[in-house]
mmCIF file of C-alpha atoms and ligand atoms in Angstrom:
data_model
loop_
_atom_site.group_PDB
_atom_site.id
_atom_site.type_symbol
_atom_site.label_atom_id
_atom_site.label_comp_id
_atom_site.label_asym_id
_atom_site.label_seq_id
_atom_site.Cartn_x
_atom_site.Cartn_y
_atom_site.Cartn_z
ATOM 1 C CA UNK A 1 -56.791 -2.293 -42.779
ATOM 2 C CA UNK A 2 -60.238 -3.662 -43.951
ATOM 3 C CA UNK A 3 -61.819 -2.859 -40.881
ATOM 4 C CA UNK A 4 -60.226 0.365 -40.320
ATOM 5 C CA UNK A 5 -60.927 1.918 -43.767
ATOM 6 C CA UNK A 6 -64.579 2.325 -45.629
ATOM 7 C CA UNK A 7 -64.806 2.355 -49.015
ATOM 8 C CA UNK A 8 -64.550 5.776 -49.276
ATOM 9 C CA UNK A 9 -61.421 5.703 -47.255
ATOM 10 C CA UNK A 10 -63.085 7.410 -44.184
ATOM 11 C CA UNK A 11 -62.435 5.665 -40.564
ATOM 12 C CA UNK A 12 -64.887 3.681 -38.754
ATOM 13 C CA UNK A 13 -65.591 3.431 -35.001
ATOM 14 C CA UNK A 14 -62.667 1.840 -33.665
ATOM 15 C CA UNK A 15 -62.410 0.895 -30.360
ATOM 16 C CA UNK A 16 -59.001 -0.188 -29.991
ATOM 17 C CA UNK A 17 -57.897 3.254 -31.551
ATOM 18 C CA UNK A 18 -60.341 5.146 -29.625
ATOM 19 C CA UNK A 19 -58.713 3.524 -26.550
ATOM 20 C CA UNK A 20 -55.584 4.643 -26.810
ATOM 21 C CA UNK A 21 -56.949 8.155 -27.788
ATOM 22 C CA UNK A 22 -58.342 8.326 -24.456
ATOM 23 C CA UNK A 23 -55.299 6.942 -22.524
ATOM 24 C CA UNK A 24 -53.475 9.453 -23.913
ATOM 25 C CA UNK A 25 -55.352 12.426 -23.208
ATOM 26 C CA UNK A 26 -55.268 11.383 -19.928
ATOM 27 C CA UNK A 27 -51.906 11.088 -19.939
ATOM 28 C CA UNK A 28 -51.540 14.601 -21.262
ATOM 29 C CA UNK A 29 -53.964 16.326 -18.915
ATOM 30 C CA UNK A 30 -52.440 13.921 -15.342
ATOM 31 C CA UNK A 31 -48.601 15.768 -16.983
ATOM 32 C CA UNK A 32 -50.301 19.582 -17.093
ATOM 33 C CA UNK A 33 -51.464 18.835 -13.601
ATOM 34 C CA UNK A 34 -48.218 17.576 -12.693
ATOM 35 C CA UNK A 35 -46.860 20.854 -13.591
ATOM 36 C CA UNK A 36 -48.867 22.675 -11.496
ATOM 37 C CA UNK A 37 -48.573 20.399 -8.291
ATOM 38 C CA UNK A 38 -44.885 19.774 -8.686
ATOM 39 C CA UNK A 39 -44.934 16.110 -9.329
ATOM 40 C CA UNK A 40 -41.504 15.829 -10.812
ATOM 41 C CA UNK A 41 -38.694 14.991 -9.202
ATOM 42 C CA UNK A 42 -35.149 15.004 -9.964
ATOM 43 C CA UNK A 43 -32.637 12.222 -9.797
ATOM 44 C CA UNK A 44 -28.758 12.595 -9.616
ATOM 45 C CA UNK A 45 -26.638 10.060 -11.998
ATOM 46 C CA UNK A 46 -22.814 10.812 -10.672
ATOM 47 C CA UNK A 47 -19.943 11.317 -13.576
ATOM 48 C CA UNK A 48 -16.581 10.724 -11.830
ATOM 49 C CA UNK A 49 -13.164 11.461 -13.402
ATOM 50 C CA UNK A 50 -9.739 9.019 -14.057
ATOM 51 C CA UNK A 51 -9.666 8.815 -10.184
ATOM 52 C CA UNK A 52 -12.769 7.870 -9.035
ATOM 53 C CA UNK A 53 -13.682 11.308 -8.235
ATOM 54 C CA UNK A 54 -17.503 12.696 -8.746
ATOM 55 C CA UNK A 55 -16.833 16.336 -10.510
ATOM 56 C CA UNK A 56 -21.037 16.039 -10.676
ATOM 57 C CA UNK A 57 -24.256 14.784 -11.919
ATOM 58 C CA UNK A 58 -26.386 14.435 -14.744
ATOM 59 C CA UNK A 59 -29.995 15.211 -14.057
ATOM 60 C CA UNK A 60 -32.392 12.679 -14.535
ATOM 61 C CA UNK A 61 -36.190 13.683 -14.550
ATOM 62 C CA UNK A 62 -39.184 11.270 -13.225
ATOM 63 C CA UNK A 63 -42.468 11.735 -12.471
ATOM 64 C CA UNK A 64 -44.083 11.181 -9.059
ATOM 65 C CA UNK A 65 -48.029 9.794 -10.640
ATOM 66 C CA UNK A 66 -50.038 9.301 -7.728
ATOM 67 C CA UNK A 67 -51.591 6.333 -9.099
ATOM 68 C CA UNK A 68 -48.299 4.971 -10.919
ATOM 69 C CA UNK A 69 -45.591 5.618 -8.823
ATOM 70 C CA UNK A 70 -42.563 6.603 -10.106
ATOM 71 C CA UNK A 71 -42.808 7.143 -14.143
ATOM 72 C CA UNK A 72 -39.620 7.143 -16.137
ATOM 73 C CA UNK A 73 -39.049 9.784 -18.810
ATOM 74 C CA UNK A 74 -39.004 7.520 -21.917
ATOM 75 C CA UNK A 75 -42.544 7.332 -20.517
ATOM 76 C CA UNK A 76 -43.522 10.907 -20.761
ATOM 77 C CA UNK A 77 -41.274 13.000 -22.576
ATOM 78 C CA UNK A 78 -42.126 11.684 -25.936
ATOM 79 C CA UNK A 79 -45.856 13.281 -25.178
ATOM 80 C CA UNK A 80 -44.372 16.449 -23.489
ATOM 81 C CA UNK A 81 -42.751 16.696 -26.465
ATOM 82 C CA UNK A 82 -45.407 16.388 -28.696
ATOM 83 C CA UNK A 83 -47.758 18.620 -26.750
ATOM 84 C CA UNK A 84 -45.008 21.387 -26.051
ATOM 85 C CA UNK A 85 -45.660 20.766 -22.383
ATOM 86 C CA UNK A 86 -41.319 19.672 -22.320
ATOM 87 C CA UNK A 87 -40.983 24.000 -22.520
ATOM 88 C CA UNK A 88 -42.193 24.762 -18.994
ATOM 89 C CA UNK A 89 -41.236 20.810 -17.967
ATOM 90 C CA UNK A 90 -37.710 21.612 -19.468
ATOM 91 C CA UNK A 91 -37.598 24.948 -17.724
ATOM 92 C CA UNK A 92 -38.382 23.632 -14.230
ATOM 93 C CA UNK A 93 -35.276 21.240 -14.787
ATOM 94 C CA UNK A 94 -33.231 23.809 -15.504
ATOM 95 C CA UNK A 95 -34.983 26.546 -12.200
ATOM 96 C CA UNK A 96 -34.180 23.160 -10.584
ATOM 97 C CA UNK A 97 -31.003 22.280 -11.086
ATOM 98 C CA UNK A 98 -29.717 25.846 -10.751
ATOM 99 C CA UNK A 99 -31.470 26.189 -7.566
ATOM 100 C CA UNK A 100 -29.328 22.794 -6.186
ATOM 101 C CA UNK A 101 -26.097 24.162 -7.272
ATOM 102 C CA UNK A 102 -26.983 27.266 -5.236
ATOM 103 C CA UNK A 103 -27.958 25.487 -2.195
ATOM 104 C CA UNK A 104 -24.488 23.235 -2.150
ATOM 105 C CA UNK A 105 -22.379 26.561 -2.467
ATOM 106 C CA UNK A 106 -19.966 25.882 0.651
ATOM 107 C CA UNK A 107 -20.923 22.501 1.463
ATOM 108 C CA UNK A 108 -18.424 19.780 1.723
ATOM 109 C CA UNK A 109 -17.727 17.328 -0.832
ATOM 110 C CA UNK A 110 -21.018 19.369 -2.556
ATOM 111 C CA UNK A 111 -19.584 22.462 -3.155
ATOM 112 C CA UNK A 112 -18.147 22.648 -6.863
ATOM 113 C CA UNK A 113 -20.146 19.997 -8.559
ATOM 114 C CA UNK A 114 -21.566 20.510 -12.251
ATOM 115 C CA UNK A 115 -24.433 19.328 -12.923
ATOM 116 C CA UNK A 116 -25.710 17.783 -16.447
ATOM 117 C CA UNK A 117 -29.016 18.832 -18.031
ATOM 118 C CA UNK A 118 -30.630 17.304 -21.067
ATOM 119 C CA UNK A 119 -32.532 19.675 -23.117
ATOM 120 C CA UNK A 120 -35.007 18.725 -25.502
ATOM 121 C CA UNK A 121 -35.810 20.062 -29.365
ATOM 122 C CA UNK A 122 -39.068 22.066 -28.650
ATOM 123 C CA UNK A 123 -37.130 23.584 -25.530
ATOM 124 C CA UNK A 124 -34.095 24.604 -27.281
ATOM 125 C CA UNK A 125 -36.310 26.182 -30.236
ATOM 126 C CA UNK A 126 -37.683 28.256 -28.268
ATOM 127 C CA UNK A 127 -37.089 32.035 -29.386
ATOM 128 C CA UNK A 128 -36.374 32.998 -25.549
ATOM 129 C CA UNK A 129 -34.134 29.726 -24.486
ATOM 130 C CA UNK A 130 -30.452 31.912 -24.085
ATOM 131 C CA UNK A 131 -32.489 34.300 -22.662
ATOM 132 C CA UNK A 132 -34.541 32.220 -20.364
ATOM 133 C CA UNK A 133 -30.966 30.384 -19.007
ATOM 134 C CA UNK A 134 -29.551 33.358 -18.552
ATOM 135 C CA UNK A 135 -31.973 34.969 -16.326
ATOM 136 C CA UNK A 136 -31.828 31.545 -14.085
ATOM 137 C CA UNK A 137 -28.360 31.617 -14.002
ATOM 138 C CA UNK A 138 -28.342 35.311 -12.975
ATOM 139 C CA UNK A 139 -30.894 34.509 -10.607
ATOM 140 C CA UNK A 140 -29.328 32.256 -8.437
ATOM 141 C CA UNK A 141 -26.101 34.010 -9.272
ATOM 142 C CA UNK A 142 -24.304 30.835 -9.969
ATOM 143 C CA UNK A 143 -21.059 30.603 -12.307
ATOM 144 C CA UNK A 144 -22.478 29.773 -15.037
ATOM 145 C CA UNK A 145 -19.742 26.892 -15.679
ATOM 146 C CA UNK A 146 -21.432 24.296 -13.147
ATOM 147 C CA UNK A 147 -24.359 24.251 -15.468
ATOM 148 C CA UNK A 148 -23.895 21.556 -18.276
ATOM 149 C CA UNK A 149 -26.174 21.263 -21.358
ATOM 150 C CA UNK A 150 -26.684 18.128 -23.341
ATOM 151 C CA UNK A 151 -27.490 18.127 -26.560
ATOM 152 C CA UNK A 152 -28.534 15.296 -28.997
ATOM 153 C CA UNK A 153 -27.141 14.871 -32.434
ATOM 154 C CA UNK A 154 -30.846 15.147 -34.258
ATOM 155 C CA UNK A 155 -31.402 18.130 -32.005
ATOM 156 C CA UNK A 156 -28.027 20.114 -33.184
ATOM 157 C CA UNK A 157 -28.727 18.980 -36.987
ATOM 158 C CA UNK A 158 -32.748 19.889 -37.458
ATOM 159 C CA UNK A 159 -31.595 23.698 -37.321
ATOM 160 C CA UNK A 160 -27.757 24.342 -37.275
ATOM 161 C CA UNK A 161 -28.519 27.834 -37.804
ATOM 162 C CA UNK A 162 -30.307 28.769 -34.973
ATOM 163 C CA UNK A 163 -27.896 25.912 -32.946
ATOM 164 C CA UNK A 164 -24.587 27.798 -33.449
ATOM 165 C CA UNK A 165 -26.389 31.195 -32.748
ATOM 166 C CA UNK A 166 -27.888 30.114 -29.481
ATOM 167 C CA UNK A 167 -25.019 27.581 -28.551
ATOM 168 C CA UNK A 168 -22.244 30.739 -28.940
ATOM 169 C CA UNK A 169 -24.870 33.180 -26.986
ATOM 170 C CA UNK A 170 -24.753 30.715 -24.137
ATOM 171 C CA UNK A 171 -21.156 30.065 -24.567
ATOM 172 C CA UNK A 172 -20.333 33.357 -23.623
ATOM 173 C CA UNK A 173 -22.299 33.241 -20.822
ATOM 174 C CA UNK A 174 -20.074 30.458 -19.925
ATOM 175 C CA UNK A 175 -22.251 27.778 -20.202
ATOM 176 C CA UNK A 176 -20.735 24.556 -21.122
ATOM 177 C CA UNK A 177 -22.201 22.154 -23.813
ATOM 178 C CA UNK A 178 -22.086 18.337 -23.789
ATOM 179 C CA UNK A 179 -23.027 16.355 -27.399
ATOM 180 C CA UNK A 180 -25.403 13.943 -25.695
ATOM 181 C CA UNK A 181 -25.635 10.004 -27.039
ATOM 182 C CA UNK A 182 -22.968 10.909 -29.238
ATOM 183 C CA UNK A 183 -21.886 8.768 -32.435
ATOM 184 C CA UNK A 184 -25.727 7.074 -33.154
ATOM 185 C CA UNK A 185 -26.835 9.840 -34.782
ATOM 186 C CA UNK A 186 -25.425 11.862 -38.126
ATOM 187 C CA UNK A 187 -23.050 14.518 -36.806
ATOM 188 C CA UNK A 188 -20.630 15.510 -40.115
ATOM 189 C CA UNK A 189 -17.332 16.328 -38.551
ATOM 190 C CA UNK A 190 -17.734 19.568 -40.218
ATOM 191 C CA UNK A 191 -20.387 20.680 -37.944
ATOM 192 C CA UNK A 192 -18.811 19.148 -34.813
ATOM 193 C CA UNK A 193 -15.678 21.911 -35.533
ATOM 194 C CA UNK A 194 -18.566 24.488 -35.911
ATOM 195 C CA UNK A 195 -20.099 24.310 -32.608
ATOM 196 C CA UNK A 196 -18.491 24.977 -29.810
ATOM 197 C CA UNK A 197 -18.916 21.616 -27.913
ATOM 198 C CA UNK A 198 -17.202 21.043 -24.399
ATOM 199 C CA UNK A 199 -17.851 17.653 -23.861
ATOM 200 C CA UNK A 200 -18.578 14.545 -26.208
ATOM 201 C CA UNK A 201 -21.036 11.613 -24.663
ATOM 202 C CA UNK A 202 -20.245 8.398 -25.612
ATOM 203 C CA UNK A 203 -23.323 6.439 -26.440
ATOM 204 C CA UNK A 204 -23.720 3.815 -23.790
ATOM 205 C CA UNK A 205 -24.917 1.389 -26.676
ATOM 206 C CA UNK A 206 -20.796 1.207 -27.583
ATOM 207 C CA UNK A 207 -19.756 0.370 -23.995
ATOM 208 C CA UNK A 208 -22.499 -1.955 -23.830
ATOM 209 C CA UNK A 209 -21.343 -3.991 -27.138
ATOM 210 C CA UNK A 210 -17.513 -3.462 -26.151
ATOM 211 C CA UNK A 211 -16.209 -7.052 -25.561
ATOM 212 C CA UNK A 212 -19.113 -8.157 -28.219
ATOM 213 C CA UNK A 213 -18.762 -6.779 -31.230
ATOM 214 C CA UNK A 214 -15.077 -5.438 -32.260
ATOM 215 C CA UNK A 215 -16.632 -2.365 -33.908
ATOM 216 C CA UNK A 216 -17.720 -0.896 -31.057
ATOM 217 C CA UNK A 217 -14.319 -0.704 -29.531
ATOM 218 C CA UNK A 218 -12.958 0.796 -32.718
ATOM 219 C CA UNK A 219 -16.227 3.037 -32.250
ATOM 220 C CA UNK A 220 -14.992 4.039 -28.734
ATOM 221 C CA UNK A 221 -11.150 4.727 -29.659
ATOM 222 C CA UNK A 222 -12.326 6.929 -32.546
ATOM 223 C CA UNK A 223 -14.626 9.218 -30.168
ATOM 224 C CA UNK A 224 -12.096 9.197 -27.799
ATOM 225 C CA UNK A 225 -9.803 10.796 -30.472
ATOM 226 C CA UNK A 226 -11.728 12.878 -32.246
ATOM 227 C CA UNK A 227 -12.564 14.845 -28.648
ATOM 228 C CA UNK A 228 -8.866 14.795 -27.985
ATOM 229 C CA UNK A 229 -8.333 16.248 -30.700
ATOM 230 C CA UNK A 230 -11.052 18.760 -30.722
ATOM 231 C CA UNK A 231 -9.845 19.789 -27.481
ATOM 232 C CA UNK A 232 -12.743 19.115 -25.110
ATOM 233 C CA UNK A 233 -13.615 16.012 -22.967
ATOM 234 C CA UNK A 234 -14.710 12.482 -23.524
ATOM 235 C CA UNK A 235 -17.276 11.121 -21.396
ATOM 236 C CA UNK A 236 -18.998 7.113 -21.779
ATOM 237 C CA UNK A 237 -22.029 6.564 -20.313
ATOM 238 C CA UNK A 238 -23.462 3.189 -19.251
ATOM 239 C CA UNK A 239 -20.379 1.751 -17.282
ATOM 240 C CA UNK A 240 -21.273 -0.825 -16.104
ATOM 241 C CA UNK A 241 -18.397 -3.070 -16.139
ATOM 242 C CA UNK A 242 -14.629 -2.896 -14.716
ATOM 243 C CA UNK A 243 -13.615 -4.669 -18.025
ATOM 244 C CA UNK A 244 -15.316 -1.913 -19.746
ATOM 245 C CA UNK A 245 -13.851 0.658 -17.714
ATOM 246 C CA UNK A 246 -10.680 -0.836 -18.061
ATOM 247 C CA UNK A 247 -10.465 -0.608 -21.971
ATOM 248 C CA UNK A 248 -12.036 3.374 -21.800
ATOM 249 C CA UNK A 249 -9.378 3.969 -19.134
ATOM 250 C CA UNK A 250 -6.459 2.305 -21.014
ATOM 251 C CA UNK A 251 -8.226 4.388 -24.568
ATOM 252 C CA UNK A 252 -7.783 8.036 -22.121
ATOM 253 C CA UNK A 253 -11.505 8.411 -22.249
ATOM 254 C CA UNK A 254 -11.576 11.215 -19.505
ATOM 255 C CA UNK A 255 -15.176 11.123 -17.608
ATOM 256 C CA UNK A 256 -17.181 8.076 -16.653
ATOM 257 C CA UNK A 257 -20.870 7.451 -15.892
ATOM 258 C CA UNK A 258 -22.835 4.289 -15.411
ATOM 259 C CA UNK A 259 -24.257 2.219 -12.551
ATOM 260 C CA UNK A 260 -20.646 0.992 -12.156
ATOM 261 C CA UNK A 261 -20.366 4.354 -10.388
ATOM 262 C CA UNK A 262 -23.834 4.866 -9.507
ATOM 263 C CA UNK A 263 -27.440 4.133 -10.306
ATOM 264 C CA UNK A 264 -29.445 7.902 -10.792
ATOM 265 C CA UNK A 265 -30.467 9.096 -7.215
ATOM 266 C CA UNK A 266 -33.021 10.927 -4.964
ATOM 267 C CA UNK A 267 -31.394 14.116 -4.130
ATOM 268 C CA UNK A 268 -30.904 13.261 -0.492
ATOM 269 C CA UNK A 269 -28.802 10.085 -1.212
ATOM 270 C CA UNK A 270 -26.601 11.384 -3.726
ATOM 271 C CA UNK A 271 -25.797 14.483 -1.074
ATOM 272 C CA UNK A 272 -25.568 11.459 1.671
ATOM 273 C CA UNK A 273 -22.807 9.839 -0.696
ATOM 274 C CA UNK A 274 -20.555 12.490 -1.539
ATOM 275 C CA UNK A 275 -20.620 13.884 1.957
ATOM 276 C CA UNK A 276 -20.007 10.723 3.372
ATOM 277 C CA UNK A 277 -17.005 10.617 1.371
ATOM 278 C CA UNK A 278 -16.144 14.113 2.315
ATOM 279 C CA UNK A 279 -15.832 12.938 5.612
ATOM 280 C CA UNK A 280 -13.919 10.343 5.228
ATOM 281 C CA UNK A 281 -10.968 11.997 3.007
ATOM 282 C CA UNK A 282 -11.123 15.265 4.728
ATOM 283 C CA UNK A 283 -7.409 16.263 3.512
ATOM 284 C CA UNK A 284 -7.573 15.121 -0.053
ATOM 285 C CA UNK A 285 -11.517 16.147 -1.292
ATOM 286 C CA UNK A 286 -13.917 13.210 -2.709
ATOM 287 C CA UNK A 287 -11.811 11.155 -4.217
ATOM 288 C CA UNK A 288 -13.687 7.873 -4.367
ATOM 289 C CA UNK A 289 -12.312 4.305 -4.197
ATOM 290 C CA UNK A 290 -13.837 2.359 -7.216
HETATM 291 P P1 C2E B 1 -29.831 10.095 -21.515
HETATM 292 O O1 C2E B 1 -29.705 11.564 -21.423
HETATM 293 O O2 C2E B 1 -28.957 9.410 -22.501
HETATM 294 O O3 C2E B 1 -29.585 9.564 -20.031
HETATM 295 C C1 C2E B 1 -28.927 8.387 -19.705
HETATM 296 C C2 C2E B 1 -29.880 7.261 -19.401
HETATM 297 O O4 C2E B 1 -29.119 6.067 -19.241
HETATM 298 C C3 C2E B 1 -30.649 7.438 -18.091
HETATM 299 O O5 C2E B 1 -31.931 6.843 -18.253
HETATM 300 C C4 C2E B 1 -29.821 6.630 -17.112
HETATM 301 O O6 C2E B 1 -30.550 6.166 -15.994
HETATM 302 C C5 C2E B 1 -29.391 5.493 -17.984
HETATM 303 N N1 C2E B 1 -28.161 4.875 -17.494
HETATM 304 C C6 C2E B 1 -27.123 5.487 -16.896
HETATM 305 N N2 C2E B 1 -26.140 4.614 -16.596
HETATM 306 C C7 C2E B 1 -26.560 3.402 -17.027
HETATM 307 C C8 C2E B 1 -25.980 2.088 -17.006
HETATM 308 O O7 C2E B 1 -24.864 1.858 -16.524
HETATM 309 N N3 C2E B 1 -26.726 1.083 -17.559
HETATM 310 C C9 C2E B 1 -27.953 1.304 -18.103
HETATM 311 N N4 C2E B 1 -28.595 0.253 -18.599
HETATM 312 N N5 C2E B 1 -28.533 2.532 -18.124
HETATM 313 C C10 C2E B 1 -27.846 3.566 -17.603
HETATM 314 P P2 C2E B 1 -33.265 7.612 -17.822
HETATM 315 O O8 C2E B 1 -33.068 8.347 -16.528
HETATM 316 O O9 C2E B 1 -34.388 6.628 -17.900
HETATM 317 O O10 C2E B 1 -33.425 8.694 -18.956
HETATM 318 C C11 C2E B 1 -33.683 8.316 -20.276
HETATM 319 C C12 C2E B 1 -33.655 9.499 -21.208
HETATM 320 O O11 C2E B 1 -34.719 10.411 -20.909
HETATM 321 C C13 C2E B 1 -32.390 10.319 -21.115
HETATM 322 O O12 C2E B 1 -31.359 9.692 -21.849
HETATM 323 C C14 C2E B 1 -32.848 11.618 -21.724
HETATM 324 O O13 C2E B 1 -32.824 11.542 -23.118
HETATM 325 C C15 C2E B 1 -34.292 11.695 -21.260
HETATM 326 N N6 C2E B 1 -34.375 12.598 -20.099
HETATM 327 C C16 C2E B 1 -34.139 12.356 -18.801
HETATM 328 N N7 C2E B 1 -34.316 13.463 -18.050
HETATM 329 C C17 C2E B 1 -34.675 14.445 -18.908
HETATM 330 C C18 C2E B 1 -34.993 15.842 -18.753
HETATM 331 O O14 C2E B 1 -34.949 16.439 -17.658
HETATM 332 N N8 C2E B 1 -35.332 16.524 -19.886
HETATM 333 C C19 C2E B 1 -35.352 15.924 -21.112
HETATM 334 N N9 C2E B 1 -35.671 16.656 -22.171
HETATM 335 N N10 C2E B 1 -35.038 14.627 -21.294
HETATM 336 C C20 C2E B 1 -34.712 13.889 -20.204
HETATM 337 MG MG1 MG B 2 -28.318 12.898 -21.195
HETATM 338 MG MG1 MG B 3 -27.067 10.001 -23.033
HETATM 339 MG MG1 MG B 4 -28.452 7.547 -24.089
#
């Protein structure tokens, strides 16, 4: 404190701070010129069903740094975020993930996947997001129904106004909605019967602790209710386990994600996966054996 503040309260030269001033400019200006040289990349987590069977993928950004290698997106999107750079980011994951959906349209074992996008706050704000989805969707000329958005909890909250007007817009586009991290934020059940979810996400903190700590089952089982109730679909992230896929299975928790299933994948890899499986069950679809 001392040696950051004068008397006068005014800072001095500090070179630690000044430091990570610098790194993160640079950090900022390497992410515009990402932008412009397309050095993202997307990965493909797969979310199966009750029988093993991958009804899609949840989109999972990285960055390519040429210095850095692969950079995961707790370790950008915090900045993007702060510098507004997540808008045209967000908007390339959307052009992106659109664009895929088009190019498995009558493909084998590729063809009627959904696929999962996460959209951030600054995104969503945005005065032309409905309008900006739309025109991607309409683009590619997609159903819109193959094109998932996830929400978080804090995201929903900071303006429910302008959340249930865009949310409904998109609905009737048929977009669907999925409550992202769900049950670690400070969703009111009132507002969960306001918004016209499809989907809610099962933090994978609760399957993590299931087996640990007896709350988090009782955590689980309530979710898993209140979505059955609600009449939409459950989904836990993090599998990891059979145990723990064993007690969401046995608690009718619908959808499944988690590196019990599959770690997040280069494009190639996860097409390489399903179509192998494709192959392989050519009378009865993908189903998978887990
Ligand atoms: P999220 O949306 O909750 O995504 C799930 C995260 O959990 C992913 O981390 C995924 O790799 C990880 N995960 C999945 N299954 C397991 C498992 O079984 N065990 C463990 N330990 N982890 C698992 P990832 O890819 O590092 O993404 C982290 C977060 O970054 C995401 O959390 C999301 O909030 C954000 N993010 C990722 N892509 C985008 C994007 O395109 N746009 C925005 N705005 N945010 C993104
Ligand atoms: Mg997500
Ligand atoms: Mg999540
Ligand atoms: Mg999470």
């Amino acid at each position: 404190q001392a040696k950051r503040n004068g008397r006068n309260g005014m800072q001095f030269y500090d070179p630690a701070m000044q430091q990570a001033l610098e790194a993160k400019a640079a950090l900022e200006s390497d992410l515009r010129r990402a932008l412009e040289e397309n050095g993202f990349v997307l990965y493909y987590q797969p979310q199966v069903d009750q029988d093993g069977r991958t009804i899609g993928a949840e989109v999972l950004i990285r960055w390519l740094h040429p210095q850095r290698g692969l950079v995961p997106p707790a370790e950008f999107i915090p900045l993007a975020e702060e510098t507004g750079l997540i808008v045209p980011i967000g908007n390339w994951v959307v052009e992106t993930a659109c664009a895929q959906l088009k190019l498995w349209e009558g493909r084998a074992g590729l063809d009627d996947l959904q696929l999962a996008v996460n959209v951030s706050a600054p995104q969503f704000r945005q005065a032309d997001f409905v309008a900006q989805v739309r025109r991607t969707l309409e683009r590619y000329g997609l159903s819109p129904g193959r094109l998932k958005l996830e929400l978080t909890e804090s995201l929903v909250l900071d303006d429910i106004d302008d959340t249930i007007v865009k949310m409904q817009q998109l609905r009737e586009s048929g977009v669907r909605f999925s409550m992202d991290d769900f049950g670690t934020g400070y969703s009111s059940l009132y507002y969960l019967t306001k918004l016209p979810f499809d989907q809610l996400k099962i933090d994978r903190s609760f399957v993590h602790n299931l087996g640990v700590t007896q709350n988090d089952a009782v955590i689980i089982q309530t979710i898993i209710g209140m979505a059955e109730n609600l009449g939409i679909e459950s989904l836990a992230e993090g599998v990891e386990t059979e145990e723990q896929l064993g007690f969401l299975n046995a608690h009718g928790c619908n959808l499944y994600q988690g590196f019990l299933f599959g770690r997040p994948l280069p494009l190639e890899q996860f097409q390489a996966r399903l179509q192998a499986f494709a192959q392989k069950r050519p009378d009865d679809g993908i189903h998978a054996a887990t």
